[in-house]
Amino acid sequence: MGKKGYIIKHIEDAVTVPCPCGESTRIIQYTDTPVANLHVTHIQDSTKHYHKECTEYYHILEGKGFMELGDDVVELRPGTTIVIEPGTPHRGYGDFKAIIVGIPAWKHTDEFFCE
């Protein structure tokens, strides 16, 4: 956390990177605080994966798609929120943008691919 007890970030200053889910703008990252991350990710297709430590909260901002959660498939539309607990294989596809919050903050070492 910042020396003053808070962090301020502007999306235009954040790093946008390719990721297994699509393209992710990483506004708050593990390097900012290990408590939680906040990413805005554009997903068209992704590889099924899971996390051993991180619980992920997806909130769909725009677009439509689907999320595979284990053996289930759920429809996504703006306003949908999903909580994905550690160990749950998941994969998003379609064409949508989501805010993704990870608690504790997502690290690349906590991403395990199913395929």
PDB file of N, CA and C in Angstrom, residues 1-107:
ATOM      1  N   MET A   1       0.862  -1.172   0.000  1.00  0.00           N
ATOM      2  CA  MET A   1       0.000   0.000   0.000  1.00  0.00           C
ATOM      3  C   MET A   1       0.904   1.229   0.000  1.00  0.00           C
ATOM      4  N   GLY A   2       0.380   2.319  -0.483  1.00  0.00           N
ATOM      5  CA  GLY A   2       1.153   3.554  -0.539  1.00  0.00           C
ATOM      6  C   GLY A   2       1.548   4.039   0.847  1.00  0.00           C
ATOM      7  N   LYS A   3       2.546   4.901   0.907  1.00  0.00           N
ATOM      8  CA  LYS A   3       3.030   5.423   2.184  1.00  0.00           C
ATOM      9  C   LYS A   3       1.949   6.175   2.949  1.00  0.00           C
ATOM     10  N   LYS A   4       0.976   6.731   2.224  1.00  0.00           N
ATOM     11  CA  LYS A   4      -0.095   7.488   2.866  1.00  0.00           C
ATOM     12  C   LYS A   4      -1.292   6.615   3.214  1.00  0.00           C
ATOM     13  N   GLY A   5      -1.233   5.321   2.919  1.00  0.00           N
ATOM     14  CA  GLY A   5      -2.340   4.429   3.244  1.00  0.00           C
ATOM     15  C   GLY A   5      -3.369   4.299   2.142  1.00  0.00           C
ATOM     16  N   TYR A   6      -3.062   4.766   0.947  1.00  0.00           N
ATOM     17  CA  TYR A   6      -3.981   4.625  -0.178  1.00  0.00           C
ATOM     18  C   TYR A   6      -3.207   4.586  -1.496  1.00  0.00           C
ATOM     19  N   ILE A   7      -3.888   4.124  -2.526  1.00  0.00           N
ATOM     20  CA  ILE A   7      -3.330   4.054  -3.879  1.00  0.00           C
ATOM     21  C   ILE A   7      -4.330   4.722  -4.814  1.00  0.00           C
ATOM     22  N   ILE A   8      -3.848   5.556  -5.704  1.00  0.00           N
ATOM     23  CA  ILE A   8      -4.697   6.160  -6.732  1.00  0.00           C
ATOM     24  C   ILE A   8      -4.111   5.790  -8.087  1.00  0.00           C
ATOM     25  N   LYS A   9      -4.948   5.237  -8.960  1.00  0.00           N
ATOM     26  CA  LYS A   9      -4.519   4.873 -10.315  1.00  0.00           C
ATOM     27  C   LYS A   9      -5.553   5.380 -11.305  1.00  0.00           C
ATOM     28  N   HIS A  10      -5.098   5.757 -12.476  1.00  0.00           N
ATOM     29  CA  HIS A  10      -5.976   6.151 -13.576  1.00  0.00           C
ATOM     30  C   HIS A  10      -5.837   5.107 -14.671  1.00  0.00           C
ATOM     31  N   ILE A  11      -6.952   4.686 -15.239  1.00  0.00           N
ATOM     32  CA  ILE A  11      -6.926   3.598 -16.217  1.00  0.00           C
ATOM     33  C   ILE A  11      -6.004   3.913 -17.392  1.00  0.00           C
ATOM     34  N   GLU A  12      -5.927   5.180 -17.793  1.00  0.00           N
ATOM     35  CA  GLU A  12      -5.069   5.517 -18.933  1.00  0.00           C
ATOM     36  C   GLU A  12      -3.581   5.354 -18.616  1.00  0.00           C
ATOM     37  N   ASP A  13      -3.233   5.275 -17.347  1.00  0.00           N
ATOM     38  CA  ASP A  13      -1.840   5.065 -16.951  1.00  0.00           C
ATOM     39  C   ASP A  13      -1.514   3.594 -16.693  1.00  0.00           C
ATOM     40  N   ALA A  14      -2.525   2.747 -16.733  1.00  0.00           N
ATOM     41  CA  ALA A  14      -2.336   1.323 -16.430  1.00  0.00           C
ATOM     42  C   ALA A  14      -1.727   0.590 -17.622  1.00  0.00           C
ATOM     43  N   VAL A  15      -1.104  -0.518 -17.334  1.00  0.00           N
ATOM     44  CA  VAL A  15      -0.489  -1.372 -18.349  1.00  0.00           C
ATOM     45  C   VAL A  15      -1.549  -2.303 -18.930  1.00  0.00           C
ATOM     46  N   THR A  16      -1.643  -2.371 -20.264  1.00  0.00           N
ATOM     47  CA  THR A  16      -2.531  -3.321 -20.937  1.00  0.00           C
ATOM     48  C   THR A  16      -1.661  -4.387 -21.580  1.00  0.00           C
ATOM     49  N   VAL A  17      -1.958  -5.647 -21.252  1.00  0.00           N
ATOM     50  CA  VAL A  17      -1.118  -6.752 -21.722  1.00  0.00           C
ATOM     51  C   VAL A  17      -1.982  -7.877 -22.281  1.00  0.00           C
ATOM     52  N   PRO A  18      -1.437  -8.636 -23.234  1.00  0.00           N
ATOM     53  CA  PRO A  18      -2.142  -9.847 -23.654  1.00  0.00           C
ATOM     54  C   PRO A  18      -2.103 -10.855 -22.511  1.00  0.00           C
ATOM     55  N   CYS A  19      -3.156 -11.643 -22.395  1.00  0.00           N
ATOM     56  CA  CYS A  19      -3.210 -12.662 -21.353  1.00  0.00           C
ATOM     57  C   CYS A  19      -3.989 -13.856 -21.886  1.00  0.00           C
ATOM     58  N   PRO A  20      -3.980 -14.996 -21.189  1.00  0.00           N
ATOM     59  CA  PRO A  20      -4.719 -16.175 -21.665  1.00  0.00           C
ATOM     60  C   PRO A  20      -6.218 -15.924 -21.819  1.00  0.00           C
ATOM     61  N   CYS A  21      -6.724 -14.849 -21.209  1.00  0.00           N
ATOM     62  CA  CYS A  21      -8.149 -14.520 -21.313  1.00  0.00           C
ATOM     63  C   CYS A  21      -8.440 -13.530 -22.430  1.00  0.00           C
ATOM     64  N   GLY A  22      -7.445 -12.875 -22.957  1.00  0.00           N
ATOM     65  CA  GLY A  22      -7.655 -11.851 -23.977  1.00  0.00           C
ATOM     66  C   GLY A  22      -6.676 -10.716 -23.797  1.00  0.00           C
ATOM     67  N   GLU A  23      -7.202  -9.536 -23.439  1.00  0.00           N
ATOM     68  CA  GLU A  23      -6.366  -8.361 -23.217  1.00  0.00           C
ATOM     69  C   GLU A  23      -6.769  -7.737 -21.892  1.00  0.00           C
ATOM     70  N   SER A  24      -5.801  -7.565 -21.004  1.00  0.00           N
ATOM     71  CA  SER A  24      -6.093  -7.142 -19.641  1.00  0.00           C
ATOM     72  C   SER A  24      -5.405  -5.819 -19.318  1.00  0.00           C
ATOM     73  N   THR A  25      -6.196  -4.854 -18.852  1.00  0.00           N
ATOM     74  CA  THR A  25      -5.648  -3.602 -18.343  1.00  0.00           C
ATOM     75  C   THR A  25      -5.530  -3.766 -16.837  1.00  0.00           C
ATOM     76  N   ARG A  26      -4.301  -3.801 -16.373  1.00  0.00           N
ATOM     77  CA  ARG A  26      -4.018  -4.136 -14.974  1.00  0.00           C
ATOM     78  C   ARG A  26      -3.861  -2.860 -14.156  1.00  0.00           C
ATOM     79  N   ILE A  27      -4.958  -2.446 -13.579  1.00  0.00           N
ATOM     80  CA  ILE A  27      -5.005  -1.169 -12.872  1.00  0.00           C
ATOM     81  C   ILE A  27      -4.325  -1.282 -11.506  1.00  0.00           C
ATOM     82  N   ILE A  28      -4.748  -2.235 -10.706  1.00  0.00           N
ATOM     83  CA  ILE A  28      -4.100  -2.535  -9.423  1.00  0.00           C
ATOM     84  C   ILE A  28      -3.562  -3.951  -9.535  1.00  0.00           C
ATOM     85  N   GLN A  29      -2.261  -4.109  -9.264  1.00  0.00           N
ATOM     86  CA  GLN A  29      -1.602  -5.401  -9.405  1.00  0.00           C
ATOM     87  C   GLN A  29      -0.999  -5.841  -8.075  1.00  0.00           C
ATOM     88  N   TYR A  30      -0.523  -7.082  -8.067  1.00  0.00           N
ATOM     89  CA  TYR A  30       0.151  -7.635  -6.893  1.00  0.00           C
ATOM     90  C   TYR A  30       1.313  -6.744  -6.458  1.00  0.00           C
ATOM     91  N   THR A  31       1.989  -6.144  -7.432  1.00  0.00           N
ATOM     92  CA  THR A  31       3.126  -5.280  -7.099  1.00  0.00           C
ATOM     93  C   THR A  31       2.688  -3.992  -6.391  1.00  0.00           C
ATOM     94  N   ASP A  32       1.406  -3.635  -6.516  1.00  0.00           N
ATOM     95  CA  ASP A  32       0.876  -2.472  -5.794  1.00  0.00           C
ATOM     96  C   ASP A  32       0.468  -2.846  -4.376  1.00  0.00           C
ATOM     97  N   THR A  33      -0.193  -4.002  -4.249  1.00  0.00           N
ATOM     98  CA  THR A  33      -0.642  -4.511  -2.954  1.00  0.00           C
ATOM     99  C   THR A  33      -0.947  -6.000  -3.093  1.00  0.00           C
ATOM    100  N   PRO A  34      -0.515  -6.824  -2.149  1.00  0.00           N
ATOM    101  CA  PRO A  34      -0.832  -8.250  -2.220  1.00  0.00           C
ATOM    102  C   PRO A  34      -2.274  -8.564  -1.795  1.00  0.00           C
ATOM    103  N   VAL A  35      -3.001  -7.569  -1.318  1.00  0.00           N
ATOM    104  CA  VAL A  35      -4.351  -7.776  -0.799  1.00  0.00           C
ATOM    105  C   VAL A  35      -5.339  -8.118  -1.903  1.00  0.00           C
ATOM    106  N   ALA A  36      -5.326  -7.353  -3.006  1.00  0.00           N
ATOM    107  CA  ALA A  36      -6.293  -7.562  -4.091  1.00  0.00           C
ATOM    108  C   ALA A  36      -5.765  -6.936  -5.371  1.00  0.00           C
ATOM    109  N   ASN A  37      -6.255  -7.430  -6.503  1.00  0.00           N
ATOM    110  CA  ASN A  37      -5.960  -6.797  -7.788  1.00  0.00           C
ATOM    111  C   ASN A  37      -7.266  -6.329  -8.416  1.00  0.00           C
ATOM    112  N   LEU A  38      -7.144  -5.397  -9.361  1.00  0.00           N
ATOM    113  CA  LEU A  38      -8.294  -4.936 -10.122  1.00  0.00           C
ATOM    114  C   LEU A  38      -7.843  -4.799 -11.575  1.00  0.00           C
ATOM    115  N   HIS A  39      -8.438  -5.617 -12.428  1.00  0.00           N
ATOM    116  CA  HIS A  39      -8.130  -5.604 -13.858  1.00  0.00           C
ATOM    117  C   HIS A  39      -9.415  -5.339 -14.625  1.00  0.00           C
ATOM    118  N   VAL A  40      -9.308  -4.686 -15.777  1.00  0.00           N
ATOM    119  CA  VAL A  40     -10.406  -4.591 -16.735  1.00  0.00           C
ATOM    120  C   VAL A  40      -9.953  -5.397 -17.938  1.00  0.00           C
ATOM    121  N   THR A  41     -10.677  -6.476 -18.233  1.00  0.00           N
ATOM    122  CA  THR A  41     -10.231  -7.439 -19.238  1.00  0.00           C
ATOM    123  C   THR A  41     -11.269  -7.598 -20.334  1.00  0.00           C
ATOM    124  N   HIS A  42     -10.789  -7.556 -21.578  1.00  0.00           N
ATOM    125  CA  HIS A  42     -11.634  -7.814 -22.750  1.00  0.00           C
ATOM    126  C   HIS A  42     -11.424  -9.276 -23.121  1.00  0.00           C
ATOM    127  N   ILE A  43     -12.485 -10.065 -23.045  1.00  0.00           N
ATOM    128  CA  ILE A  43     -12.395 -11.507 -23.270  1.00  0.00           C
ATOM    129  C   ILE A  43     -13.194 -11.889 -24.505  1.00  0.00           C
ATOM    130  N   GLN A  44     -12.533 -12.602 -25.414  1.00  0.00           N
ATOM    131  CA  GLN A  44     -13.218 -13.197 -26.558  1.00  0.00           C
ATOM    132  C   GLN A  44     -13.136 -14.716 -26.476  1.00  0.00           C
ATOM    133  N   ASP A  45     -12.014 -15.205 -26.003  1.00  0.00           N
ATOM    134  CA  ASP A  45     -11.833 -16.645 -25.790  1.00  0.00           C
ATOM    135  C   ASP A  45     -10.725 -16.801 -24.765  1.00  0.00           C
ATOM    136  N   SER A  46     -10.787 -17.827 -23.983  1.00  0.00           N
ATOM    137  CA  SER A  46      -9.739 -18.053 -22.997  1.00  0.00           C
ATOM    138  C   SER A  46      -9.517 -19.542 -22.804  1.00  0.00           C
ATOM    139  N   THR A  47      -8.402 -19.857 -22.199  1.00  0.00           N
ATOM    140  CA  THR A  47      -8.043 -21.235 -21.896  1.00  0.00           C
ATOM    141  C   THR A  47      -8.556 -21.577 -20.504  1.00  0.00           C
ATOM    142  N   LYS A  48      -9.187 -22.748 -20.374  1.00  0.00           N
ATOM    143  CA  LYS A  48      -9.709 -23.150 -19.059  1.00  0.00           C
ATOM    144  C   LYS A  48      -8.545 -23.269 -18.079  1.00  0.00           C
ATOM    145  N   HIS A  49      -8.719 -22.650 -16.914  1.00  0.00           N
ATOM    146  CA  HIS A  49      -7.675 -22.623 -15.898  1.00  0.00           C
ATOM    147  C   HIS A  49      -8.315 -22.495 -14.516  1.00  0.00           C
ATOM    148  N   TYR A  50      -7.477 -22.562 -13.500  1.00  0.00           N
ATOM    149  CA  TYR A  50      -7.948 -22.359 -12.132  1.00  0.00           C
ATOM    150  C   TYR A  50      -6.829 -21.726 -11.321  1.00  0.00           C
ATOM    151  N   HIS A  51      -7.180 -21.277 -10.142  1.00  0.00           N
ATOM    152  CA  HIS A  51      -6.224 -20.677  -9.215  1.00  0.00           C
ATOM    153  C   HIS A  51      -6.303 -21.441  -7.897  1.00  0.00           C
ATOM    154  N   LYS A  52      -5.184 -21.631  -7.254  1.00  0.00           N
ATOM    155  CA  LYS A  52      -5.168 -22.340  -5.974  1.00  0.00           C
ATOM    156  C   LYS A  52      -5.410 -21.402  -4.791  1.00  0.00           C
ATOM    157  N   GLU A  53      -5.063 -20.120  -4.950  1.00  0.00           N
ATOM    158  CA  GLU A  53      -5.168 -19.176  -3.841  1.00  0.00           C
ATOM    159  C   GLU A  53      -6.194 -18.072  -4.063  1.00  0.00           C
ATOM    160  N   CYS A  54      -6.307 -17.602  -5.275  1.00  0.00           N
ATOM    161  CA  CYS A  54      -7.077 -16.399  -5.589  1.00  0.00           C
ATOM    162  C   CYS A  54      -8.562 -16.697  -5.823  1.00  0.00           C
ATOM    163  N   THR A  55      -9.434 -15.973  -5.128  1.00  0.00           N
ATOM    164  CA  THR A  55     -10.859 -15.940  -5.452  1.00  0.00           C
ATOM    165  C   THR A  55     -11.048 -14.787  -6.423  1.00  0.00           C
ATOM    166  N   GLU A  56     -11.729 -15.048  -7.552  1.00  0.00           N
ATOM    167  CA  GLU A  56     -11.929 -14.007  -8.558  1.00  0.00           C
ATOM    168  C   GLU A  56     -13.386 -13.561  -8.585  1.00  0.00           C
ATOM    169  N   TYR A  57     -13.565 -12.269  -8.679  1.00  0.00           N
ATOM    170  CA  TYR A  57     -14.879 -11.644  -8.814  1.00  0.00           C
ATOM    171  C   TYR A  57     -14.930 -11.000 -10.196  1.00  0.00           C
ATOM    172  N   TYR A  58     -15.822 -11.482 -11.048  1.00  0.00           N
ATOM    173  CA  TYR A  58     -16.013 -10.925 -12.392  1.00  0.00           C
ATOM    174  C   TYR A  58     -17.298 -10.107 -12.378  1.00  0.00           C
ATOM    175  N   HIS A  59     -17.227  -8.887 -12.881  1.00  0.00           N
ATOM    176  CA  HIS A  59     -18.436  -8.082 -13.094  1.00  0.00           C
ATOM    177  C   HIS A  59     -18.434  -7.652 -14.556  1.00  0.00           C
ATOM    178  N   ILE A  60     -19.451  -8.074 -15.299  1.00  0.00           N
ATOM    179  CA  ILE A  60     -19.507  -7.825 -16.736  1.00  0.00           C
ATOM    180  C   ILE A  60     -19.971  -6.391 -16.983  1.00  0.00           C
ATOM    181  N   LEU A  61     -19.136  -5.639 -17.706  1.00  0.00           N
ATOM    182  CA  LEU A  61     -19.432  -4.242 -18.017  1.00  0.00           C
ATOM    183  C   LEU A  61     -20.195  -4.085 -19.324  1.00  0.00           C
ATOM    184  N   GLU A  62     -19.738  -4.809 -20.347  1.00  0.00           N
ATOM    185  CA  GLU A  62     -20.352  -4.672 -21.671  1.00  0.00           C
ATOM    186  C   GLU A  62     -20.130  -5.940 -22.478  1.00  0.00           C
ATOM    187  N   GLY A  63     -20.962  -6.119 -23.493  1.00  0.00           N
ATOM    188  CA  GLY A  63     -20.860  -7.285 -24.363  1.00  0.00           C
ATOM    189  C   GLY A  63     -21.614  -8.475 -23.799  1.00  0.00           C
ATOM    190  N   LYS A  64     -21.448  -9.599 -24.480  1.00  0.00           N
ATOM    191  CA  LYS A  64     -22.113 -10.843 -24.077  1.00  0.00           C
ATOM    192  C   LYS A  64     -21.157 -12.006 -24.256  1.00  0.00           C
ATOM    193  N   GLY A  65     -21.444 -13.077 -23.545  1.00  0.00           N
ATOM    194  CA  GLY A  65     -20.623 -14.267 -23.675  1.00  0.00           C
ATOM    195  C   GLY A  65     -21.078 -15.340 -22.715  1.00  0.00           C
ATOM    196  N   PHE A  66     -20.169 -16.259 -22.472  1.00  0.00           N
ATOM    197  CA  PHE A  66     -20.443 -17.398 -21.607  1.00  0.00           C
ATOM    198  C   PHE A  66     -19.235 -17.655 -20.727  1.00  0.00           C
ATOM    199  N   MET A  67     -19.487 -18.259 -19.569  1.00  0.00           N
ATOM    200  CA  MET A  67     -18.424 -18.668 -18.665  1.00  0.00           C
ATOM    201  C   MET A  67     -18.638 -20.131 -18.326  1.00  0.00           C
ATOM    202  N   GLU A  68     -17.620 -20.943 -18.608  1.00  0.00           N
ATOM    203  CA  GLU A  68     -17.611 -22.327 -18.140  1.00  0.00           C
ATOM    204  C   GLU A  68     -17.073 -22.305 -16.720  1.00  0.00           C
ATOM    205  N   LEU A  69     -17.814 -22.911 -15.819  1.00  0.00           N
ATOM    206  CA  LEU A  69     -17.437 -23.017 -14.409  1.00  0.00           C
ATOM    207  C   LEU A  69     -17.516 -24.485 -14.046  1.00  0.00           C
ATOM    208  N   GLY A  70     -16.377 -25.174 -14.021  1.00  0.00           N
ATOM    209  CA  GLY A  70     -16.405 -26.624 -13.867  1.00  0.00           C
ATOM    210  C   GLY A  70     -17.125 -27.220 -15.056  1.00  0.00           C
ATOM    211  N   ASP A  71     -18.208 -27.974 -14.809  1.00  0.00           N
ATOM    212  CA  ASP A  71     -19.004 -28.581 -15.884  1.00  0.00           C
ATOM    213  C   ASP A  71     -20.197 -27.719 -16.293  1.00  0.00           C
ATOM    214  N   ASP A  72     -20.408 -26.597 -15.632  1.00  0.00           N
ATOM    215  CA  ASP A  72     -21.551 -25.731 -15.926  1.00  0.00           C
ATOM    216  C   ASP A  72     -21.157 -24.617 -16.893  1.00  0.00           C
ATOM    217  N   VAL A  73     -22.146 -24.118 -17.634  1.00  0.00           N
ATOM    218  CA  VAL A  73     -21.957 -22.965 -18.517  1.00  0.00           C
ATOM    219  C   VAL A  73     -23.037 -21.948 -18.172  1.00  0.00           C
ATOM    220  N   VAL A  74     -22.615 -20.701 -17.907  1.00  0.00           N
ATOM    221  CA  VAL A  74     -23.571 -19.644 -17.602  1.00  0.00           C
ATOM    222  C   VAL A  74     -23.449 -18.533 -18.637  1.00  0.00           C
ATOM    223  N   GLU A  75     -24.591 -17.904 -18.922  1.00  0.00           N
ATOM    224  CA  GLU A  75     -24.622 -16.797 -19.875  1.00  0.00           C
ATOM    225  C   GLU A  75     -24.201 -15.511 -19.171  1.00  0.00           C
ATOM    226  N   LEU A  76     -23.443 -14.691 -19.877  1.00  0.00           N
ATOM    227  CA  LEU A  76     -22.979 -13.416 -19.339  1.00  0.00           C
ATOM    228  C   LEU A  76     -23.582 -12.266 -20.126  1.00  0.00           C
ATOM    229  N   ARG A  77     -23.959 -11.217 -19.424  1.00  0.00           N
ATOM    230  CA  ARG A  77     -24.447  -9.989 -20.049  1.00  0.00           C
ATOM    231  C   ARG A  77     -24.101  -8.850 -19.089  1.00  0.00           C
ATOM    232  N   PRO A  78     -24.190  -7.607 -19.530  1.00  0.00           N
ATOM    233  CA  PRO A  78     -23.862  -6.499 -18.637  1.00  0.00           C
ATOM    234  C   PRO A  78     -24.646  -6.582 -17.325  1.00  0.00           C
ATOM    235  N   GLY A  79     -23.927  -6.408 -16.235  1.00  0.00           N
ATOM    236  CA  GLY A  79     -24.541  -6.475 -14.910  1.00  0.00           C
ATOM    237  C   GLY A  79     -24.398  -7.816 -14.224  1.00  0.00           C
ATOM    238  N   THR A  80     -23.944  -8.850 -14.951  1.00  0.00           N
ATOM    239  CA  THR A  80     -23.731 -10.170 -14.342  1.00  0.00           C
ATOM    240  C   THR A  80     -22.478 -10.118 -13.470  1.00  0.00           C
ATOM    241  N   THR A  81     -22.564 -10.699 -12.276  1.00  0.00           N
ATOM    242  CA  THR A  81     -21.412 -10.828 -11.389  1.00  0.00           C
ATOM    243  C   THR A  81     -21.248 -12.294 -11.025  1.00  0.00           C
ATOM    244  N   ILE A  82     -20.005 -12.763 -11.091  1.00  0.00           N
ATOM    245  CA  ILE A  82     -19.686 -14.161 -10.773  1.00  0.00           C
ATOM    246  C   ILE A  82     -18.542 -14.167  -9.765  1.00  0.00           C
ATOM    247  N   VAL A  83     -18.638 -15.007  -8.750  1.00  0.00           N
ATOM    248  CA  VAL A  83     -17.551 -15.229  -7.799  1.00  0.00           C
ATOM    249  C   VAL A  83     -17.011 -16.626  -8.058  1.00  0.00           C
ATOM    250  N   ILE A  84     -15.711 -16.719  -8.329  1.00  0.00           N
ATOM    251  CA  ILE A  84     -15.077 -18.000  -8.656  1.00  0.00           C
ATOM    252  C   ILE A  84     -14.082 -18.338  -7.549  1.00  0.00           C
ATOM    253  N   GLU A  85     -14.382 -19.386  -6.810  1.00  0.00           N
ATOM    254  CA  GLU A  85     -13.536 -19.776  -5.682  1.00  0.00           C
ATOM    255  C   GLU A  85     -12.291 -20.520  -6.161  1.00  0.00           C
ATOM    256  N   PRO A  86     -11.229 -20.521  -5.347  1.00  0.00           N
ATOM    257  CA  PRO A  86     -10.019 -21.253  -5.712  1.00  0.00           C
ATOM    258  C   PRO A  86     -10.333 -22.715  -6.035  1.00  0.00           C
ATOM    259  N   GLY A  87      -9.632 -23.243  -7.037  1.00  0.00           N
ATOM    260  CA  GLY A  87      -9.800 -24.633  -7.439  1.00  0.00           C
ATOM    261  C   GLY A  87     -10.894 -24.859  -8.461  1.00  0.00           C
ATOM    262  N   THR A  88     -11.672 -23.826  -8.800  1.00  0.00           N
ATOM    263  CA  THR A  88     -12.759 -23.968  -9.771  1.00  0.00           C
ATOM    264  C   THR A  88     -12.241 -23.695 -11.178  1.00  0.00           C
ATOM    265  N   PRO A  89     -12.220 -24.715 -12.055  1.00  0.00           N
ATOM    266  CA  PRO A  89     -11.801 -24.475 -13.442  1.00  0.00           C
ATOM    267  C   PRO A  89     -12.804 -23.539 -14.118  1.00  0.00           C
ATOM    268  N   HIS A  90     -12.281 -22.566 -14.859  1.00  0.00           N
ATOM    269  CA  HIS A  90     -13.167 -21.613 -15.528  1.00  0.00           C
ATOM    270  C   HIS A  90     -12.568 -21.134 -16.843  1.00  0.00           C
ATOM    271  N   ARG A  91     -13.487 -20.700 -17.713  1.00  0.00           N
ATOM    272  CA  ARG A  91     -13.103 -20.227 -19.045  1.00  0.00           C
ATOM    273  C   ARG A  91     -14.211 -19.328 -19.560  1.00  0.00           C
ATOM    274  N   GLY A  92     -13.852 -18.124 -20.006  1.00  0.00           N
ATOM    275  CA  GLY A  92     -14.820 -17.216 -20.599  1.00  0.00           C
ATOM    276  C   GLY A  92     -14.657 -17.167 -22.102  1.00  0.00           C
ATOM    277  N   TYR A  93     -15.779 -16.982 -22.813  1.00  0.00           N
ATOM    278  CA  TYR A  93     -15.717 -16.815 -24.265  1.00  0.00           C
ATOM    279  C   TYR A  93     -16.926 -16.025 -24.737  1.00  0.00           C
ATOM    280  N   GLY A  94     -16.804 -15.419 -25.890  1.00  0.00           N
ATOM    281  CA  GLY A  94     -17.824 -14.532 -26.448  1.00  0.00           C
ATOM    282  C   GLY A  94     -17.135 -13.250 -26.858  1.00  0.00           C
ATOM    283  N   ASP A  95     -17.659 -12.134 -26.416  1.00  0.00           N
ATOM    284  CA  ASP A  95     -17.040 -10.830 -26.643  1.00  0.00           C
ATOM    285  C   ASP A  95     -17.564  -9.896 -25.561  1.00  0.00           C
ATOM    286  N   PHE A  96     -16.827  -9.823 -24.459  1.00  0.00           N
ATOM    287  CA  PHE A  96     -17.281  -9.018 -23.329  1.00  0.00           C
ATOM    288  C   PHE A  96     -16.109  -8.398 -22.590  1.00  0.00           C
ATOM    289  N   LYS A  97     -16.421  -7.356 -21.847  1.00  0.00           N
ATOM    290  CA  LYS A  97     -15.432  -6.670 -21.019  1.00  0.00           C
ATOM    291  C   LYS A  97     -15.878  -6.793 -19.571  1.00  0.00           C
ATOM    292  N   ALA A  98     -14.930  -7.134 -18.699  1.00  0.00           N
ATOM    293  CA  ALA A  98     -15.258  -7.359 -17.292  1.00  0.00           C
ATOM    294  C   ALA A  98     -14.256  -6.675 -16.378  1.00  0.00           C
ATOM    295  N   ILE A  99     -14.755  -6.212 -15.242  1.00  0.00           N
ATOM    296  CA  ILE A  99     -13.878  -5.861 -14.131  1.00  0.00           C
ATOM    297  C   ILE A  99     -13.606  -7.170 -13.410  1.00  0.00           C
ATOM    298  N   ILE A 100     -12.334  -7.458 -13.155  1.00  0.00           N
ATOM    299  CA  ILE A 100     -11.966  -8.671 -12.426  1.00  0.00           C
ATOM    300  C   ILE A 100     -11.179  -8.256 -11.184  1.00  0.00           C
ATOM    301  N   VAL A 101     -11.682  -8.663 -10.034  1.00  0.00           N
ATOM    302  CA  VAL A 101     -11.001  -8.420  -8.765  1.00  0.00           C
ATOM    303  C   VAL A 101     -10.540  -9.767  -8.241  1.00  0.00           C
ATOM    304  N   GLY A 102      -9.285  -9.862  -7.872  1.00  0.00           N
ATOM    305  CA  GLY A 102      -8.738 -11.085  -7.291  1.00  0.00           C
ATOM    306  C   GLY A 102      -8.332 -10.851  -5.850  1.00  0.00           C
ATOM    307  N   ILE A 103      -8.736 -11.779  -4.962  1.00  0.00           N
ATOM    308  CA  ILE A 103      -8.395 -11.696  -3.542  1.00  0.00           C
ATOM    309  C   ILE A 103      -7.897 -13.057  -3.080  1.00  0.00           C
ATOM    310  N   PRO A 104      -6.669 -13.172  -2.586  1.00  0.00           N
ATOM    311  CA  PRO A 104      -5.631 -12.152  -2.612  1.00  0.00           C
ATOM    312  C   PRO A 104      -5.254 -11.821  -4.052  1.00  0.00           C
ATOM    313  N   ALA A 105      -4.445 -10.809  -4.222  1.00  0.00           N
ATOM    314  CA  ALA A 105      -4.082 -10.355  -5.564  1.00  0.00           C
ATOM    315  C   ALA A 105      -3.519 -11.501  -6.400  1.00  0.00           C
ATOM    316  N   TRP A 106      -3.987 -11.558  -7.669  1.00  0.00           N
ATOM    317  CA  TRP A 106      -3.545 -12.578  -8.607  1.00  0.00           C
ATOM    318  C   TRP A 106      -2.047 -12.433  -8.883  1.00  0.00           C
ATOM    319  N   LYS A 107      -1.377 -13.587  -8.943  1.00  0.00           N
ATOM    320  CA  LYS A 107       0.035 -13.664  -9.343  1.00  0.00           C
ATOM    321  C   LYS A 107       0.123 -14.692 -10.461  1.00  0.00           C
TER     322      LYS A 107
END
